[in-house]
Coordinates of C-alpha atoms in Angstrom, one line a residue:
M22 CA 9.2 -12.0 24.9
E23 CA 12.9 -10.9 24.7
K24 CA 13.7 -13.0 21.6
I25 CA 10.8 -11.7 19.6
A26 CA 11.8 -8.2 20.5
Q27 CA 15.3 -8.8 19.4
R28 CA 14.1 -10.2 16.1
L29 CA 11.9 -7.2 15.4
D30 CA 14.8 -4.9 16.2
A31 CA 16.9 -6.8 13.6
L32 CA 14.1 -6.6 11.1
R33 CA 13.5 -2.9 11.6
E34 CA 17.2 -2.2 11.0
E35 CA 17.0 -4.0 7.7
M36 CA 13.8 -2.1 6.8
R37 CA 15.4 1.3 7.4
R38 CA 18.3 0.2 5.2
E39 CA 15.9 -0.7 2.5
H40 CA 13.6 2.4 3.0
L41 CA 10.6 0.0 3.7
G42 CA 7.7 1.4 5.9
A43 CA 6.5 -2.1 6.7
F44 CA 6.9 -5.9 6.0
I45 CA 4.3 -8.5 5.5
F46 CA 5.0 -12.2 6.5
P47 CA 2.3 -14.6 5.3
S48 CA 2.3 -18.3 6.3
T49 CA 2.9 -19.7 3.0
D50 CA 5.9 -21.0 1.1
P51 CA 6.9 -20.9 -2.7
H52 CA 4.3 -23.8 -3.2
N53 CA 1.3 -22.2 -1.4
S54 CA 1.3 -25.0 1.1
E55 CA -1.0 -25.0 4.1
Y56 CA 1.8 -26.7 6.2
T57 CA 5.3 -25.6 5.4
A58 CA 8.9 -27.0 5.9
D59 CA 10.6 -25.4 8.8
H60 CA 12.7 -23.4 6.3
W61 CA 9.8 -21.3 5.3
K62 CA 8.3 -20.8 8.8
G63 CA 9.3 -17.0 8.8
R64 CA 6.0 -15.8 10.2
E65 CA 6.3 -18.1 13.1
W66 CA 10.0 -17.0 13.6
I67 CA 9.3 -13.4 13.6
S68 CA 6.1 -13.5 15.7
G69 CA 6.2 -16.5 17.9
F70 CA 2.8 -17.6 16.8
N71 CA 2.8 -21.2 15.5
G72 CA -0.7 -21.8 14.1
S73 CA -1.0 -22.9 10.5
A74 CA -2.8 -19.7 9.3
G75 CA -1.9 -16.2 10.0
T76 CA -0.1 -13.1 8.6
A77 CA 2.3 -10.9 10.6
V78 CA 2.8 -7.3 9.7
V79 CA 5.6 -5.1 11.1
T80 CA 6.1 -1.4 10.7
L81 CA 8.9 0.6 12.3
H82 CA 6.8 1.4 15.3
A83 CA 4.1 -1.3 15.5
A84 CA 3.3 -5.0 14.9
A85 CA 0.1 -7.0 14.3
L86 CA -1.0 -10.5 13.5
W87 CA -4.1 -11.6 11.6
T88 CA -5.5 -15.1 12.0
D89 CA -8.8 -16.8 12.0
S90 CA -11.2 -18.1 14.6
R91 CA -9.5 -21.5 14.9
Y92 CA -6.6 -19.7 16.6
F93 CA -8.1 -16.7 18.4
I94 CA -7.3 -18.2 21.9
A95 CA -4.1 -19.8 21.1
A96 CA -2.7 -16.7 19.3
A97 CA -3.7 -14.4 22.2
Q98 CA -1.7 -16.7 24.5
Q99 CA 1.3 -16.9 22.3
L100 CA 1.5 -13.3 21.5
E101 CA 1.3 -12.2 25.1
G102 CA 4.3 -10.3 26.2
T103 CA 5.2 -9.2 22.7
E104 CA 4.3 -6.0 21.0
Y105 CA 2.0 -7.8 18.4
Q106 CA -1.6 -6.8 18.4
L107 CA -4.0 -9.6 17.7
M108 CA -6.3 -9.1 14.7
R109 CA -9.3 -11.4 14.7
E110 CA -10.3 -12.0 11.1
K111 CA -14.0 -11.8 10.1
V112 CA -14.8 -10.1 13.5
E113 CA -16.6 -6.8 13.2
G114 CA -14.3 -3.8 13.7
T115 CA -11.1 -5.8 12.6
P116 CA -9.2 -3.8 9.9
T117 CA -7.7 -5.4 6.9
I118 CA -3.9 -5.4 6.5
A119 CA -4.1 -2.6 4.1
E120 CA -6.5 -0.5 6.1
W121 CA -4.2 -0.9 9.1
L122 CA -1.1 -0.1 7.2
G123 CA -2.7 2.9 5.6
K124 CA -3.3 4.5 9.1
Q125 CA 0.1 3.3 10.4
L126 CA 2.1 4.8 7.5
A127 CA 0.0 7.9 7.0
D128 CA 2.7 10.1 8.5
E129 CA 5.7 8.1 7.6
R130 CA 8.3 9.1 5.0
D131 CA 8.7 5.6 3.6
K132 CA 5.4 4.4 1.9
E133 CA 6.8 1.2 0.4
V134 CA 5.7 -2.2 1.9
G135 CA 7.8 -5.4 1.6
L136 CA 6.4 -8.8 0.7
Y137 CA 8.7 -11.4 -0.6
G138 CA 7.2 -12.5 -3.9
M139 CA 8.6 -16.0 -3.9
N140 CA 6.6 -16.9 -0.9
S141 CA 3.3 -15.4 -2.1
T142 CA 1.1 -16.4 -5.0
A143 CA 0.5 -14.2 -8.0
N144 CA -3.2 -13.5 -7.0
A145 CA -2.3 -12.7 -3.3
V146 CA 0.4 -10.2 -4.5
Q147 CA -2.0 -8.6 -6.9
Q148 CA -4.7 -8.3 -4.4
Q149 CA -2.2 -6.7 -1.9
I150 CA -0.9 -4.2 -4.5
T151 CA -4.6 -3.3 -5.2
E152 CA -5.6 -2.8 -1.6
L153 CA -2.5 -0.9 -0.5
R154 CA -2.9 1.4 -3.4
Q155 CA -6.5 2.0 -2.2
H156 CA -5.6 2.7 1.4
G157 CA -3.0 5.5 1.4
G158 CA -1.4 5.1 -2.0
L159 CA 1.2 2.5 -0.7
T160 CA 3.3 0.6 -3.0
L161 CA 4.7 -3.0 -2.7
R162 CA 8.2 -4.3 -3.1
T163 CA 8.5 -8.1 -3.8
N164 CA 12.2 -8.7 -4.5
F165 CA 13.6 -8.6 -0.9
D166 CA 13.6 -11.3 1.8
P167 CA 15.0 -9.7 5.1
L168 CA 15.0 -13.2 6.6
Q169 CA 17.9 -14.2 4.4
R170 CA 19.9 -11.7 6.5
I171 CA 18.5 -11.8 9.9
W172 CA 17.4 -15.5 10.5
T173 CA 21.0 -16.6 11.2
N174 CA 20.2 -20.2 12.3
R175 CA 17.5 -20.8 9.6
P176 CA 16.7 -24.5 9.0
P177 CA 18.1 -25.7 5.6
L178 CA 15.7 -27.1 3.0
P179 CA 14.8 -30.7 3.8
M180 CA 16.8 -33.4 1.9
R181 CA 14.7 -36.6 2.8
P182 CA 14.4 -39.4 0.4
I183 CA 11.7 -39.7 -2.4
V184 CA 10.1 -43.1 -2.9
P185 CA 7.5 -44.5 -5.4
Q186 CA 3.8 -45.0 -4.3
P187 CA 3.0 -48.6 -5.2
I188 CA 0.5 -48.9 -8.1
E189 CA -1.7 -51.3 -5.9
Y190 CA -2.4 -48.2 -3.8
A191 CA -2.1 -45.4 -6.5
G192 CA -4.5 -47.3 -8.8
E193 CA -3.3 -45.4 -12.0
D194 CA 0.2 -45.1 -13.4
T195 CA 1.9 -41.8 -14.0
V196 CA 1.8 -42.0 -17.7
S197 CA -1.9 -42.3 -17.6
K198 CA -2.2 -39.3 -15.2
L199 CA 0.1 -37.1 -17.4
T200 CA -2.1 -38.1 -20.4
R201 CA -5.3 -37.0 -18.6
I202 CA -3.7 -33.8 -17.5
R203 CA -2.5 -32.9 -21.0
K204 CA -6.0 -33.6 -22.3
A205 CA -7.5 -31.3 -19.7
L206 CA -4.9 -28.7 -20.6
R207 CA -5.9 -28.8 -24.2
E208 CA -9.5 -28.2 -23.2
Q209 CA -8.3 -25.0 -21.6
H210 CA -6.3 -24.2 -24.8
A211 CA -3.0 -24.7 -22.9
D212 CA 0.1 -26.3 -24.3
G213 CA 1.5 -27.1 -20.9
M214 CA 1.7 -26.0 -17.2
L215 CA 3.8 -25.2 -14.2
M216 CA 2.7 -27.2 -11.2
A217 CA 3.9 -25.8 -7.8
S218 CA 1.5 -27.6 -5.5
L219 CA 3.4 -30.4 -3.6
D220 CA 0.5 -32.8 -3.1
D221 CA -0.5 -32.3 -6.8
I222 CA 3.0 -33.2 -7.9
A223 CA 3.2 -36.2 -5.5
W224 CA -0.1 -37.5 -6.8
T225 CA 0.7 -37.0 -10.5
L226 CA 4.1 -38.7 -10.3
N227 CA 3.0 -41.4 -7.8
L228 CA 5.9 -40.5 -5.5
R229 CA 6.0 -39.7 -1.9
G230 CA 8.4 -38.0 0.5
S231 CA 8.6 -36.6 4.0
D232 CA 9.8 -33.0 3.6
V233 CA 6.8 -31.5 5.4
H234 CA 5.8 -32.6 8.9
C235 CA 2.8 -34.9 8.7
N236 CA 2.5 -34.5 4.9
P237 CA 4.1 -37.2 2.7
V238 CA 5.2 -34.7 0.0
F239 CA 8.6 -33.4 -1.3
I240 CA 9.8 -30.0 -2.3
S241 CA 9.7 -29.7 -6.1
Y242 CA 8.1 -28.3 -9.3
L243 CA 6.7 -30.0 -12.2
L244 CA 6.8 -28.3 -15.6
I245 CA 4.7 -30.1 -18.3
S246 CA 4.7 -29.5 -22.1
T247 CA 2.9 -31.2 -24.9
Q248 CA 5.8 -33.8 -25.3
S249 CA 7.8 -33.7 -22.0
A250 CA 7.7 -33.3 -18.4
T251 CA 10.5 -32.2 -16.0
L252 CA 10.7 -32.5 -12.2
F253 CA 12.7 -29.8 -10.5
V254 CA 14.0 -31.3 -7.3
H255 CA 17.2 -31.8 -5.4
E256 CA 18.1 -34.8 -7.3
E257 CA 20.2 -36.4 -4.5
K258 CA 16.9 -37.0 -2.8
L259 CA 15.7 -39.5 -5.4
T260 CA 16.1 -43.2 -4.5
A261 CA 17.2 -45.6 -7.1
E262 CA 13.5 -46.8 -7.4
A263 CA 12.2 -43.3 -7.7
R264 CA 14.8 -42.5 -10.5
Q265 CA 13.8 -45.7 -12.4
H266 CA 10.1 -44.8 -12.0
L267 CA 10.5 -41.3 -13.3
T268 CA 12.5 -42.7 -16.3
A269 CA 10.1 -45.3 -17.1
S270 CA 7.3 -42.6 -16.9
G271 CA 9.2 -40.3 -19.4
V272 CA 9.8 -37.6 -16.7
A273 CA 13.2 -35.8 -16.7
T274 CA 14.7 -34.2 -13.7
A275 CA 16.6 -30.9 -13.1
P276 CA 17.9 -29.0 -10.0
Y277 CA 15.2 -27.5 -7.8
T278 CA 16.8 -24.1 -8.1
A279 CA 16.7 -24.2 -11.9
V280 CA 12.9 -23.8 -12.2
A281 CA 13.1 -20.2 -13.3
E282 CA 15.7 -21.1 -16.0
G283 CA 13.4 -24.0 -17.0
L284 CA 10.5 -21.5 -17.5
R285 CA 12.7 -19.3 -19.7
R286 CA 13.6 -22.3 -21.8
Y287 CA 10.0 -23.6 -22.0
P288 CA 9.4 -24.2 -25.8
E289 CA 5.6 -23.9 -26.2
Y290 CA 3.5 -21.0 -27.3
N291 CA 1.6 -20.7 -24.0
I292 CA 1.6 -22.1 -20.5
L293 CA -1.1 -22.5 -17.8
A294 CA 0.0 -21.0 -14.4
D295 CA -2.6 -21.2 -11.7
P296 CA -2.2 -17.7 -10.1
D297 CA -3.6 -19.2 -6.8
E298 CA -0.7 -21.7 -6.8
V299 CA 2.3 -20.2 -8.6
S300 CA 4.3 -17.7 -6.8
H301 CA 4.4 -14.0 -8.0
T302 CA 8.2 -14.3 -8.6
L303 CA 7.9 -17.3 -10.8
M304 CA 4.9 -15.8 -12.7
Q305 CA 7.1 -12.9 -13.5
A306 CA 9.8 -15.3 -14.8
I307 CA 7.6 -16.8 -17.5
Q308 CA 8.5 -15.6 -20.9
T309 CA 6.0 -17.4 -23.2
N310 CA 3.8 -15.6 -25.7
E311 CA 0.8 -16.2 -23.6
V312 CA 0.2 -17.0 -19.8
I313 CA -3.1 -18.7 -19.2
R314 CA -4.1 -17.7 -15.6
E315 CA -6.6 -20.4 -14.8
S316 CA -7.1 -23.0 -12.2
S317 CA -5.1 -26.1 -12.4
P318 CA -7.1 -29.2 -13.5
V319 CA -5.1 -31.4 -11.1
P320 CA -6.8 -30.8 -7.8
M321 CA -10.2 -31.9 -9.1
M322 CA -8.8 -35.0 -10.7
K323 CA -6.9 -35.9 -7.5
A324 CA -10.0 -35.3 -5.4
V325 CA -12.0 -38.1 -7.1
K326 CA -10.5 -41.4 -5.6
N327 CA -10.2 -44.4 -8.0
D328 CA -11.3 -47.8 -6.9
A329 CA -7.8 -48.7 -5.5
E330 CA -7.7 -45.5 -3.5
Q331 CA -11.1 -46.1 -2.1
R332 CA -10.2 -49.6 -1.2
G333 CA -7.1 -48.2 0.5
F334 CA -9.2 -45.8 2.6
R335 CA -11.5 -48.6 3.8
Q336 CA -8.5 -50.8 4.8
A337 CA -6.6 -47.9 6.5
M338 CA -9.8 -47.1 8.5
I339 CA -10.0 -50.7 9.8
R340 CA -6.4 -50.6 11.2
D341 CA -7.0 -47.0 12.5
G342 CA -10.2 -48.2 14.1
V343 CA -8.4 -51.1 15.8
A344 CA -5.9 -48.7 17.4
L345 CA -8.6 -46.3 18.5
V346 CA -10.7 -49.1 20.1
R347 CA -7.6 -50.2 22.1
F348 CA -7.0 -46.7 23.1
L349 CA -10.6 -46.0 24.2
R350 CA -10.7 -49.1 26.2
W351 CA -7.5 -48.0 28.1
L352 CA -8.5 -44.4 28.5
K353 CA -11.1 -44.1 31.2
P354 CA -9.6 -46.7 33.6
A355 CA -6.2 -45.0 33.1
V356 CA -7.7 -41.6 33.9
E357 CA -9.4 -43.0 37.0
A358 CA -6.0 -44.4 38.1
G359 CA -4.4 -41.0 37.9
G360 CA -1.3 -39.8 36.3
Q361 CA -2.6 -39.2 32.8
T362 CA -2.3 -35.8 31.0
E363 CA -3.2 -34.4 27.6
M364 CA 0.3 -35.2 26.3
S365 CA 0.4 -38.7 27.8
V366 CA -2.8 -39.8 26.1
D367 CA -1.6 -38.3 22.8
Q368 CA 1.5 -40.4 23.1
K369 CA -0.4 -43.5 24.1
L370 CA -2.7 -43.1 21.0
T371 CA 0.3 -42.5 18.7
A372 CA 2.1 -45.6 19.9
L373 CA -1.0 -47.8 19.4
R374 CA -1.2 -46.5 15.8
A375 CA 2.4 -47.1 15.2
E376 CA 1.8 -50.8 15.9
Q377 CA -0.5 -51.0 12.8
P378 CA 0.8 -52.3 9.5
L379 CA 1.5 -49.7 6.8
Y380 CA 1.8 -46.9 9.4
Q381 CA 3.9 -44.0 8.2
G382 CA 3.3 -41.3 11.0
L383 CA 0.6 -38.9 12.1
S384 CA -1.4 -36.9 9.5
F385 CA -1.4 -33.8 11.8
D386 CA -0.4 -33.0 15.3
T387 CA -2.8 -34.5 17.7
I388 CA -5.3 -32.0 19.4
A389 CA -6.0 -33.4 23.0
G390 CA -7.9 -30.6 24.7
Y391 CA -9.4 -31.3 28.3
Q392 CA -12.3 -29.1 29.4
A393 CA -11.3 -25.5 28.7
H394 CA -8.5 -26.4 26.4
G395 CA -11.2 -28.2 24.2
A396 CA -12.5 -24.7 23.3
I397 CA -9.3 -23.9 21.7
V398 CA -10.0 -25.1 18.3
H399 CA -6.4 -26.0 17.2
Y400 CA -4.9 -26.6 20.7
E401 CA -1.7 -28.5 20.9
A402 CA -0.6 -29.4 24.4
T403 CA 2.9 -28.4 25.4
P404 CA 4.9 -29.0 28.6
A405 CA 3.9 -25.4 29.6
T406 CA 0.1 -26.0 29.0
D407 CA -0.3 -29.7 29.6
V408 CA -2.9 -30.4 32.3
P409 CA -3.8 -33.7 34.2
L410 CA -7.0 -35.4 33.3
K411 CA -9.6 -36.1 35.9
P412 CA -12.6 -38.7 35.8
E413 CA -15.1 -35.9 34.9
G414 CA -15.8 -33.5 32.1
L415 CA -14.9 -33.8 28.4
L416 CA -11.8 -34.5 26.5
L417 CA -11.8 -33.4 22.9
L418 CA -9.4 -35.7 20.8
D419 CA -8.7 -34.8 17.1
S420 CA -6.1 -37.0 15.5
G421 CA -5.3 -38.9 12.4
A422 CA -2.5 -41.0 10.8
Q423 CA -0.8 -41.7 7.5
Y424 CA -0.9 -45.1 6.2
I425 CA 0.6 -46.1 2.8
D426 CA -2.9 -46.9 1.5
G427 CA -4.8 -44.1 3.2
T428 CA -5.1 -41.0 5.4
T429 CA -7.3 -40.7 8.6
D430 CA -8.8 -37.9 10.5
I431 CA -11.1 -38.4 13.3
T432 CA -12.4 -36.4 16.3
R433 CA -14.1 -37.9 19.3
T434 CA -15.3 -35.9 22.3
I435 CA -15.1 -38.2 25.2
A436 CA -16.9 -38.1 28.7
L437 CA -14.2 -39.1 31.1
G438 CA -16.8 -39.1 34.0
P439 CA -19.8 -37.0 35.0
V440 CA -20.7 -34.0 32.7
T441 CA -22.8 -31.0 33.3
D442 CA -26.3 -30.5 31.8
E443 CA -24.8 -27.8 29.6
Q444 CA -22.2 -30.2 28.3
R445 CA -24.6 -32.9 27.6
R446 CA -27.0 -30.4 25.8
I447 CA -24.1 -29.1 23.7
Y448 CA -22.7 -32.5 22.9
T449 CA -26.0 -33.8 21.6
L450 CA -26.7 -30.7 19.5
V451 CA -23.3 -31.2 17.8
L452 CA -24.0 -34.9 17.4
K453 CA -27.3 -34.1 15.7
G454 CA -25.7 -31.9 13.2
H455 CA -23.0 -34.5 12.6
I456 CA -25.7 -37.1 11.9
Q457 CA -27.9 -34.9 9.8
L458 CA -25.2 -34.1 7.4
Q459 CA -24.3 -37.9 6.9
M460 CA -28.0 -38.8 6.2
L461 CA -28.2 -36.1 3.4
K462 CA -29.0 -37.0 -0.2
F463 CA -28.2 -34.3 -2.7
P464 CA -27.7 -33.7 -6.5
D465 CA -24.4 -34.5 -8.3
G466 CA -22.4 -31.2 -8.6
A467 CA -23.9 -29.5 -5.5
S468 CA -21.2 -27.5 -3.7
G469 CA -20.3 -27.9 -0.1
T470 CA -21.7 -24.5 0.7
Q471 CA -25.2 -25.8 -0.2
L472 CA -24.8 -28.6 2.2
D473 CA -23.3 -26.8 5.2
A474 CA -26.5 -25.4 6.8
V475 CA -27.7 -29.0 7.2
A476 CA -25.0 -29.5 9.9
R477 CA -25.7 -26.2 11.5
R478 CA -29.5 -26.0 11.5
G479 CA -30.1 -27.3 15.0
L480 CA -27.2 -25.2 16.5
W481 CA -28.5 -22.1 14.8
K482 CA -31.9 -22.7 16.2
S483 CA -30.3 -22.6 19.7
G484 CA -28.2 -19.5 18.9
L485 CA -25.0 -21.5 18.5
N486 CA -22.4 -21.5 15.7
F487 CA -18.9 -22.4 14.8
L488 CA -16.6 -20.4 12.5
H489 CA -14.4 -23.1 11.0
G490 CA -15.5 -25.3 8.0
T491 CA -17.8 -28.2 8.5
G492 CA -15.7 -30.4 6.1
H493 CA -12.7 -30.8 4.0
G494 CA -11.2 -33.2 1.5
V495 CA -8.7 -35.9 2.6
G496 CA -5.9 -37.0 0.5
S497 CA -5.0 -40.6 -0.4
Y498 CA -1.8 -41.0 1.6
L499 CA -1.3 -37.3 1.0
N500 CA -2.3 -34.1 2.8
V501 CA -5.1 -34.4 5.4
H502 CA -6.5 -31.2 4.1
E503 CA -7.3 -31.5 0.4
G504 CA -9.4 -29.3 -1.9
P505 CA -10.9 -27.9 -3.9
H506 CA -14.1 -29.0 -2.4
Q507 CA -15.2 -28.0 1.1
I508 CA -18.2 -27.8 3.3
R509 CA -18.4 -24.4 4.9
M510 CA -20.5 -21.3 5.3
E511 CA -18.3 -19.2 3.0
Y512 CA -19.1 -19.7 -0.6
R513 CA -16.9 -22.5 -2.3
P514 CA -18.1 -23.3 -5.8
A515 CA -16.2 -26.6 -6.2
P516 CA -18.8 -29.3 -7.0
L517 CA -19.1 -32.6 -5.1
H518 CA -19.0 -35.8 -7.2
A519 CA -18.9 -39.5 -6.5
G520 CA -15.5 -40.7 -5.4
M521 CA -14.6 -37.6 -3.3
T522 CA -13.7 -37.9 0.3
I523 CA -14.7 -35.2 2.8
T524 CA -15.0 -34.9 6.6
D525 CA -18.0 -34.0 8.6
E526 CA -16.9 -32.2 11.7
P527 CA -19.3 -29.5 13.4
G528 CA -18.4 -28.3 16.7
I529 CA -19.2 -25.8 19.5
Y530 CA -16.6 -24.1 21.6
L531 CA -17.3 -22.1 24.8
E532 CA -14.3 -20.2 25.9
D533 CA -12.8 -21.1 29.3
R534 CA -15.4 -23.8 29.7
F535 CA -15.2 -26.8 27.2
G536 CA -15.4 -27.6 23.4
V537 CA -17.2 -30.4 21.5
R538 CA -16.4 -31.7 18.1
I539 CA -17.4 -35.0 16.3
E540 CA -15.7 -35.9 13.1
N541 CA -15.9 -38.8 10.5
V542 CA -14.3 -39.1 7.0
L543 CA -17.0 -39.7 4.4
L544 CA -16.9 -41.0 0.9
V545 CA -19.3 -39.5 -1.7
Q546 CA -21.3 -42.2 -3.5
Q547 CA -24.0 -42.7 -6.0
Y548 CA -27.5 -42.7 -4.6
M549 CA -29.9 -42.8 -7.5
E550 CA -30.6 -41.3 -10.9
T551 CA -34.1 -40.0 -11.8
E552 CA -35.6 -37.7 -14.5
F553 CA -34.2 -34.9 -12.4
G554 CA -30.6 -36.1 -12.6
R555 CA -28.0 -38.0 -10.6
F556 CA -28.1 -37.8 -6.8
L557 CA -25.5 -38.7 -4.3
Q558 CA -25.1 -39.9 -0.6
F559 CA -22.4 -40.3 1.9
E560 CA -20.6 -43.5 2.9
T561 CA -19.1 -43.2 6.4
L562 CA -15.5 -44.5 6.3
T563 CA -14.3 -43.8 9.8
L564 CA -14.7 -46.9 12.2
C565 CA -14.9 -45.8 15.8
P566 CA -17.6 -45.7 18.4
I567 CA -19.1 -42.3 19.2
D568 CA -19.3 -41.8 23.0
T569 CA -23.0 -42.2 23.9
T570 CA -22.7 -41.5 27.7
P571 CA -23.0 -37.8 27.2
V572 CA -26.0 -38.0 24.8
D573 CA -29.3 -36.6 25.8
V574 CA -31.5 -39.2 24.0
T575 CA -34.5 -37.1 24.3
L576 CA -33.0 -34.6 21.9
L577 CA -32.5 -37.1 19.2
T578 CA -35.2 -37.9 16.6
D579 CA -36.0 -41.5 15.7
N580 CA -34.0 -41.2 12.4
E581 CA -31.0 -39.8 14.2
R582 CA -31.1 -42.5 16.8
T583 CA -31.5 -45.2 14.1
W584 CA -28.5 -43.8 12.1
L585 CA -26.3 -43.9 15.2
N586 CA -27.3 -47.5 16.1
D587 CA -26.7 -48.6 12.5
Y588 CA -23.3 -46.9 12.5
H589 CA -22.3 -48.5 15.7
Q590 CA -23.4 -51.9 14.3
M591 CA -21.2 -51.4 11.3
V592 CA -18.3 -50.3 13.5
F593 CA -18.7 -53.5 15.4
D594 CA -19.1 -55.8 12.4
R595 CA -16.0 -54.4 10.6
L596 CA -13.7 -54.1 13.6
S597 CA -14.6 -57.1 15.8
P598 CA -12.8 -59.7 13.7
H599 CA -9.6 -57.8 14.1
L600 CA -9.8 -57.5 17.9
D601 CA -9.0 -59.9 20.8
A602 CA -11.6 -61.1 23.0
S603 CA -11.3 -58.3 25.7
D604 CA -11.2 -55.5 23.0
R605 CA -14.2 -57.1 21.2
Q606 CA -16.2 -57.2 24.5
W607 CA -15.4 -53.6 25.2
L608 CA -16.5 -52.7 21.7
Y609 CA -19.8 -54.7 21.9
A610 CA -20.7 -52.6 25.0
A611 CA -19.5 -49.2 23.4
T612 CA -21.7 -49.9 20.4
R613 CA -24.9 -51.2 22.0
P614 CA -28.0 -49.7 20.6
L615 CA -29.5 -46.5 22.1
T616 CA -33.1 -46.9 23.0

């Protein structure tokens, strides 16, 4: 595309001026966010690829983009017509960034590579330094951002208002949270910490914003010492209620851009700075006697939901379920009548959710993928790709909403009419994995990696697999993707404990044919305690029928069929009091037992 070629030309002119052989553009921002404000979408601007994960690398004569399996198909389409080469991560034969740069710059005079240190964590920069040194003796420069010169219409930093999160939904006040954080810091022999993660800050201070699309967070830093806490933020964004809340909680404020100066004036002997959270540039600005480079204690605290947060999730799921039932009742007749597309059903579902009390917006952009588009894991329909829906085949619909009392995330794959034998078999195998994980009992402290194979076992037996994670944490009116716990093949040591929320979303994707994914949000609960310790189980929070029309019942075990029937009975019991007669009648039919 011409505009990408023009941007690359402008970048390379700056690289020549700065004697750089290459420049690396990660997807992150100064807060290591998964989803970033438009101001920091430099990788998207320079490459044209808009997925949430990826790294663009540009030399004077070549360009490449690395991304994971969720975006292989979408990235190939979006990079078409540019000089970018798609690098498929974790696929055999794909070089690392350092390996590729080592070969690209082998005969070049300029061996220095650029990477803006404010937008990359300390650990990411150190890893890149090590790998570049190993592959061609390349060096890394971190104090230059070419986008400040060439991105002429760059969006400004967002300036949207910040408001308090009511204590009835937060369940714990800010003073209590700061007290717990300081106690955890003392256990790590730390006098204080710099917090850069936006959802950690929002949770700690019981504040919410809207600076990042679909994520109720605000751009800021939080510096905590033994006796004080300072929020570095654009202070004009604070509402009167937010200012009053911070004052009552003993939290001072300072300008967002003054965080480096705040670090220089930090009075304590040492400070904890998580190298996977704090940027390389800010890590370099710390001048204390000792920097404790350890994981922040906050993500684990935030992951365990208190009683008020659990109650909020359950209430949010009821309202979300009501919207979903109304949508599903409408969907198939609307498709049969004609005129519906991927984008129109997305708009319909969003409108139905918006009618619900406490609705604040989507928790991520809806994925509505019909037939072949369902095989694109993070597909998002656009006017250029939107296709009409027909009364046949499968629609994969992955969506979620933000409510003041909870965050939802659900995927349903829906048969719009007749399906093929292959679609029926794949759908049922995915459903079996989905059910098997939710029926699991496991020891307290087990990691998600130890649970992951349960959801994949039947798929592996048939020679099938998916490369994305099986489950992720979900925030309490916060980010829809929340760690540190996950369920995935790759090793993640974070333990699972009672009170954590996590998704269950196995899937199979057959390129150019169709995709299937089924997802519920779960709550980790106590199961029993024996001489062998405490054991846990899952409570299913999501309330929405699973389409049984594409199920091959002969492939389900008795236990799996019983689980599905019990789940559908729960969905009916909890949603029916909130539905009118026609919606209730539809739900009764959609949740009738499988025999």
